Tab-separated table of N, CA and C in Angstrom:
chain	number	residue	atom	x	y	z
A	1372	GLN	N	-26.926	112.316	155.487
A	1372	GLN	CA	-25.833	112.263	154.432
A	1372	GLN	C	-25.733	112.478	153.141
A	1373	ASP	N	-25.706	112.685	151.985
A	1373	ASP	CA	-26.255	113.066	150.644
A	1373	ASP	C	-25.110	112.068	149.783
A	1374	ASN	N	-26.428	110.706	149.604
A	1374	ASN	CA	-25.673	109.842	149.154
A	1374	ASN	C	-25.203	110.115	147.506
A	1375	SER	N	-25.661	111.260	147.304
A	1375	SER	CA	-25.603	111.149	145.640
A	1375	SER	C	-24.038	112.028	145.516
A	1376	ASP	N	-23.689	112.681	146.469
A	1376	ASP	CA	-22.508	113.105	146.573
A	1376	ASP	C	-21.287	112.264	146.950
A	1377	ASP	N	-20.118	112.932	146.087
A	1377	ASP	CA	-19.173	111.905	146.177
A	1377	ASP	C	-18.267	111.626	147.409
A	1378	ALA	N	-18.425	112.898	148.475
A	1378	ALA	CA	-17.998	112.789	149.495
A	1378	ALA	C	-18.584	112.105	150.635
A	1379	GLY	N	-17.776	111.725	151.519
A	1379	GLY	CA	-18.329	110.944	152.633
A	1379	GLY	C	-18.496	109.565	152.783
A	1380	GLY	N	-17.653	109.057	151.660
A	1380	GLY	CA	-17.933	107.136	151.496
A	1380	GLY	C	-16.772	106.844	150.853
A	1381	VAL	N	-16.374	105.567	150.903
A	1381	VAL	CA	-15.360	104.985	150.193
A	1381	VAL	C	-15.970	104.675	148.921
A	1382	HIS	N	-15.072	104.818	147.812
A	1382	HIS	CA	-15.769	104.194	146.422
A	1382	HIS	C	-14.941	103.319	145.877
A	1383	ARG	N	-15.270	102.076	144.992
A	1383	ARG	CA	-14.674	100.877	144.235
A	1383	ARG	C	-15.253	101.093	143.165
A	1384	ILE	N	-13.949	101.224	142.399
A	1384	ILE	CA	-14.169	101.535	140.748
A	1384	ILE	C	-13.123	100.389	139.824
A	1385	THR	N	-13.714	100.219	138.620
A	1385	THR	CA	-12.855	99.529	137.862
A	1385	THR	C	-11.343	100.123	137.030
A	1386	PRO	N	-10.558	99.546	136.737
A	1386	PRO	CA	-9.565	100.508	135.918
A	1386	PRO	C	-10.365	101.641	135.033
A	1387	ASP	N	-11.467	101.428	134.515
A	1387	ASP	CA	-11.699	102.807	133.597
A	1387	ASP	C	-12.593	103.519	134.437
A	1388	GLY	N	-12.772	103.085	135.547
A	1388	GLY	CA	-13.177	104.716	136.564
A	1388	GLY	C	-14.996	104.320	136.573
A	1389	GLY	N	-15.064	103.167	135.885
A	1389	GLY	CA	-16.811	102.704	136.532
A	1389	GLY	C	-16.642	102.007	137.563
A	1390	PRO	N	-18.205	101.632	138.183
A	1390	PRO	CA	-18.459	101.270	139.461
A	1390	PRO	C	-18.144	99.936	139.334
A	1391	ALA	N	-17.603	99.117	140.530
A	1391	ALA	CA	-17.057	98.005	140.436
A	1391	ALA	C	-18.398	97.003	140.537
A	1392	PRO	N	-18.329	95.631	139.628
A	1392	PRO	CA	-19.093	94.518	140.313
A	1392	PRO	C	-19.704	94.462	141.474
A	1393	GLY	N	-21.070	94.097	141.699
A	1393	GLY	CA	-20.485	93.704	143.344
A	1393	GLY	C	-21.044	95.293	144.370
A	1394	ASN	N	-20.708	96.107	143.886
A	1394	ASN	CA	-20.858	97.330	144.949
A	1394	ASN	C	-22.079	97.357	145.518
A	1395	PRO	N	-22.347	97.930	146.534
A	1395	PRO	CA	-23.536	97.163	147.274
A	1395	PRO	C	-24.674	98.312	147.122
A	1396	PHE	N	-24.214	99.165	146.136
A	1396	PHE	CA	-25.366	100.767	146.055
A	1396	PHE	C	-25.463	100.633	143.989
A	1397	LEU	N	-25.268	99.634	143.408
A	1397	LEU	CA	-25.816	99.717	142.256
A	1397	LEU	C	-26.760	99.734	141.293
A	1398	ASP	N	-27.958	99.273	142.249
A	1398	ASP	CA	-29.645	99.233	142.188
A	1398	ASP	C	-30.006	99.967	143.350
A	1399	THR	N	-29.142	101.115	143.470
A	1399	THR	CA	-29.961	101.938	144.358
A	1399	THR	C	-30.411	103.162	144.036
A	1400	SER	N	-31.511	103.770	143.551
A	1400	SER	CA	-31.615	104.866	142.881
A	1400	SER	C	-31.290	106.055	144.009
A	1401	GLY	N	-30.349	106.911	143.227
A	1401	GLY	CA	-30.213	108.283	143.910
A	1401	GLY	C	-29.036	108.253	144.914
A	1402	VAL	N	-28.531	106.951	144.397
A	1402	VAL	CA	-27.134	106.696	145.403
A	1402	VAL	C	-26.141	106.429	144.138
A	1403	ASN	N	-24.966	106.838	144.657
A	1403	ASN	CA	-23.680	107.454	143.397
A	1403	ASN	C	-23.041	105.841	143.659
A	1404	ASP	N	-23.239	104.823	142.260
A	1404	ASP	CA	-23.031	103.735	142.101
A	1404	ASP	C	-21.470	102.942	142.740
A	1405	THR	N	-20.511	103.823	142.465
A	1405	THR	CA	-19.103	103.840	142.909
A	1405	THR	C	-19.191	103.661	144.378
A	1406	PHE	N	-19.761	104.075	144.996
A	1406	PHE	CA	-19.849	103.903	146.805
A	1406	PHE	C	-19.789	102.144	146.820
A	1407	TYR	N	-18.790	102.184	147.820
A	1407	TYR	CA	-18.271	100.974	148.459
A	1407	TYR	C	-19.018	101.145	149.855
A	1408	THR	N	-18.590	102.089	150.644
A	1408	THR	CA	-19.298	102.476	151.987
A	1408	THR	C	-19.572	103.925	151.972
A	1409	THR	N	-20.877	104.107	152.997
A	1409	THR	CA	-20.774	105.677	153.482
A	1409	THR	C	-20.839	105.668	154.357
A	1410	GLY	N	-20.832	107.013	154.671
A	1410	GLY	CA	-21.273	107.269	156.433
A	1410	GLY	C	-19.632	107.660	156.942
A	1411	ASN	N	-18.916	107.774	156.107
A	1411	ASN	CA	-17.687	108.103	156.610
A	1411	ASN	C	-17.199	109.335	157.185
A	1412	ARG	N	-16.214	109.875	157.882
A	1412	ARG	CA	-15.971	111.397	157.573
A	1412	ARG	C	-14.781	111.471	157.852
A	1413	ASN	N	-13.985	112.158	156.802
A	1413	ASN	CA	-12.428	112.732	157.180
A	1413	ASN	C	-11.426	111.717	157.064
A	1414	ILE	N	-11.909	110.580	155.962
A	1414	ILE	CA	-10.832	109.503	156.362
A	1414	ILE	C	-9.340	109.836	156.303
A	1415	HIS	N	-8.429	109.716	157.094
A	1415	HIS	CA	-6.825	110.511	157.145
A	1415	HIS	C	-6.313	109.596	156.573
A	1416	GLY	N	-6.109	108.086	156.700
A	1416	GLY	CA	-5.271	107.111	155.978
A	1416	GLY	C	-6.359	105.884	155.843
A	1417	MET	N	-5.562	105.065	155.142
A	1417	MET	CA	-6.282	103.749	155.055
A	1417	MET	C	-4.940	102.671	154.612
A	1418	THR	N	-4.840	101.442	155.007
A	1418	THR	CA	-4.062	100.148	155.015
A	1418	THR	C	-4.527	98.867	154.860
A	1419	ILE	N	-3.786	98.306	153.995
A	1419	ILE	CA	-4.684	96.397	154.179
A	1419	ILE	C	-3.749	95.621	155.147
A	1420	HIS	N	-4.472	95.431	155.862
A	1420	HIS	CA	-4.191	94.580	157.036
A	1420	HIS	C	-2.910	93.421	156.285
A	1421	PRO	N	-2.116	92.931	156.690
A	1421	PRO	CA	-1.097	92.259	155.879
A	1421	PRO	C	-1.331	90.681	156.240
A	1422	GLU	N	-2.559	90.305	157.232
A	1422	GLU	CA	-2.581	88.890	157.157
A	1422	GLU	C	-4.072	88.820	156.886
A	1423	THR	N	-4.989	89.238	157.177
A	1423	THR	CA	-6.537	89.303	156.534
A	1423	THR	C	-6.904	89.531	155.253
A	1424	GLY	N	-5.816	90.805	154.673
A	1424	GLY	CA	-6.281	91.491	153.813
A	1424	GLY	C	-7.555	92.133	153.790
A	1425	GLU	N	-8.173	92.764	155.276
A	1425	GLU	CA	-8.883	93.775	155.132
A	1425	GLU	C	-8.362	95.057	154.786
A	1426	ILE	N	-9.307	96.201	154.816
A	1426	ILE	CA	-8.947	97.311	154.663
A	1426	ILE	C	-9.328	98.105	155.608
A	1427	TRP	N	-8.185	98.795	156.084
A	1427	TRP	CA	-8.369	99.831	157.514
A	1427	TRP	C	-8.649	100.782	157.301
A	1428	SER	N	-9.215	101.695	158.067
A	1428	SER	CA	-9.184	103.518	157.590
A	1428	SER	C	-9.321	104.218	159.307
A	1429	HIS	N	-8.603	105.369	158.995
A	1429	HIS	CA	-8.524	105.966	160.162
A	1429	HIS	C	-9.127	107.461	159.922
A	1430	GLU	N	-10.493	107.708	160.690
A	1430	GLU	CA	-11.650	109.000	161.043
A	1430	GLU	C	-10.832	109.652	162.069
A	1431	HIS	N	-10.911	111.117	162.117
A	1431	HIS	CA	-10.892	112.102	162.815
A	1431	HIS	C	-11.423	113.233	162.584
A	1432	GLY	N	-11.540	113.833	163.710
A	1432	GLY	CA	-12.531	115.081	163.768
A	1432	GLY	C	-12.076	116.312	165.233
A	1433	PRO	N	-12.324	117.157	164.613
A	1433	PRO	CA	-11.699	118.583	165.465
A	1433	PRO	C	-12.049	118.378	166.815
A	1434	ARG	N	-13.131	117.323	167.040
A	1434	ARG	CA	-13.539	117.007	168.940
A	1434	ARG	C	-13.475	115.876	169.320
A	1435	GLY	N	-12.369	115.338	168.820
A	1435	GLY	CA	-12.359	114.118	169.193
A	1435	GLY	C	-12.809	112.921	168.550
A	1436	GLY	N	-13.064	111.930	169.108
A	1436	GLY	CA	-13.889	110.643	168.551
A	1436	GLY	C	-13.128	110.098	167.206
A	1437	ASP	N	-11.685	109.937	167.260
A	1437	ASP	CA	-11.151	109.419	166.071
A	1437	ASP	C	-11.640	107.810	166.082
A	1438	GLU	N	-11.039	107.289	165.373
A	1438	GLU	CA	-11.624	105.906	164.481
A	1438	GLU	C	-10.744	105.263	163.802
A	1439	ILE	N	-10.854	103.808	164.308
A	1439	ILE	CA	-10.188	103.041	163.402
A	1439	ILE	C	-11.376	102.040	162.921
A	1440	ASN	N	-11.716	101.942	161.448
A	1440	ASN	CA	-12.740	100.957	161.054
A	1440	ASN	C	-11.924	100.136	160.032
A	1441	ILE	N	-13.014	99.235	160.198
A	1441	ILE	CA	-12.697	97.875	159.044
A	1441	ILE	C	-13.794	98.000	158.041
A	1442	ILE	N	-13.179	98.129	156.553
A	1442	ILE	CA	-13.861	98.823	155.636
A	1442	ILE	C	-14.876	97.292	155.213
A	1443	ARG	N	-16.388	97.626	154.961
A	1443	ARG	CA	-16.985	96.698	154.680
A	1443	ARG	C	-18.067	97.175	153.713
A	1444	ALA	N	-18.419	96.049	152.991
A	1444	ALA	CA	-19.447	97.302	151.971
A	1444	ALA	C	-20.743	97.639	152.699
A	1445	GLY	N	-21.480	98.511	152.128
A	1445	GLY	CA	-22.378	99.109	152.964
A	1445	GLY	C	-22.365	100.635	153.569
């Protein structure tokens, strides 16, 4: 994965569009500093769990391997 590319990850930003404080890649050279997660593929939907507040995502591909993931930093 090309971590300098905007695709393939979940971004966490401030209201003005800058990287959010505490993003895991703020001090990593060559990585987009708005990334909160990397290595995602074709996220189709996201939701917030009503009890835990966790963010869940759904990924899918043309050959199966569909996934439900909990979004965590890194």
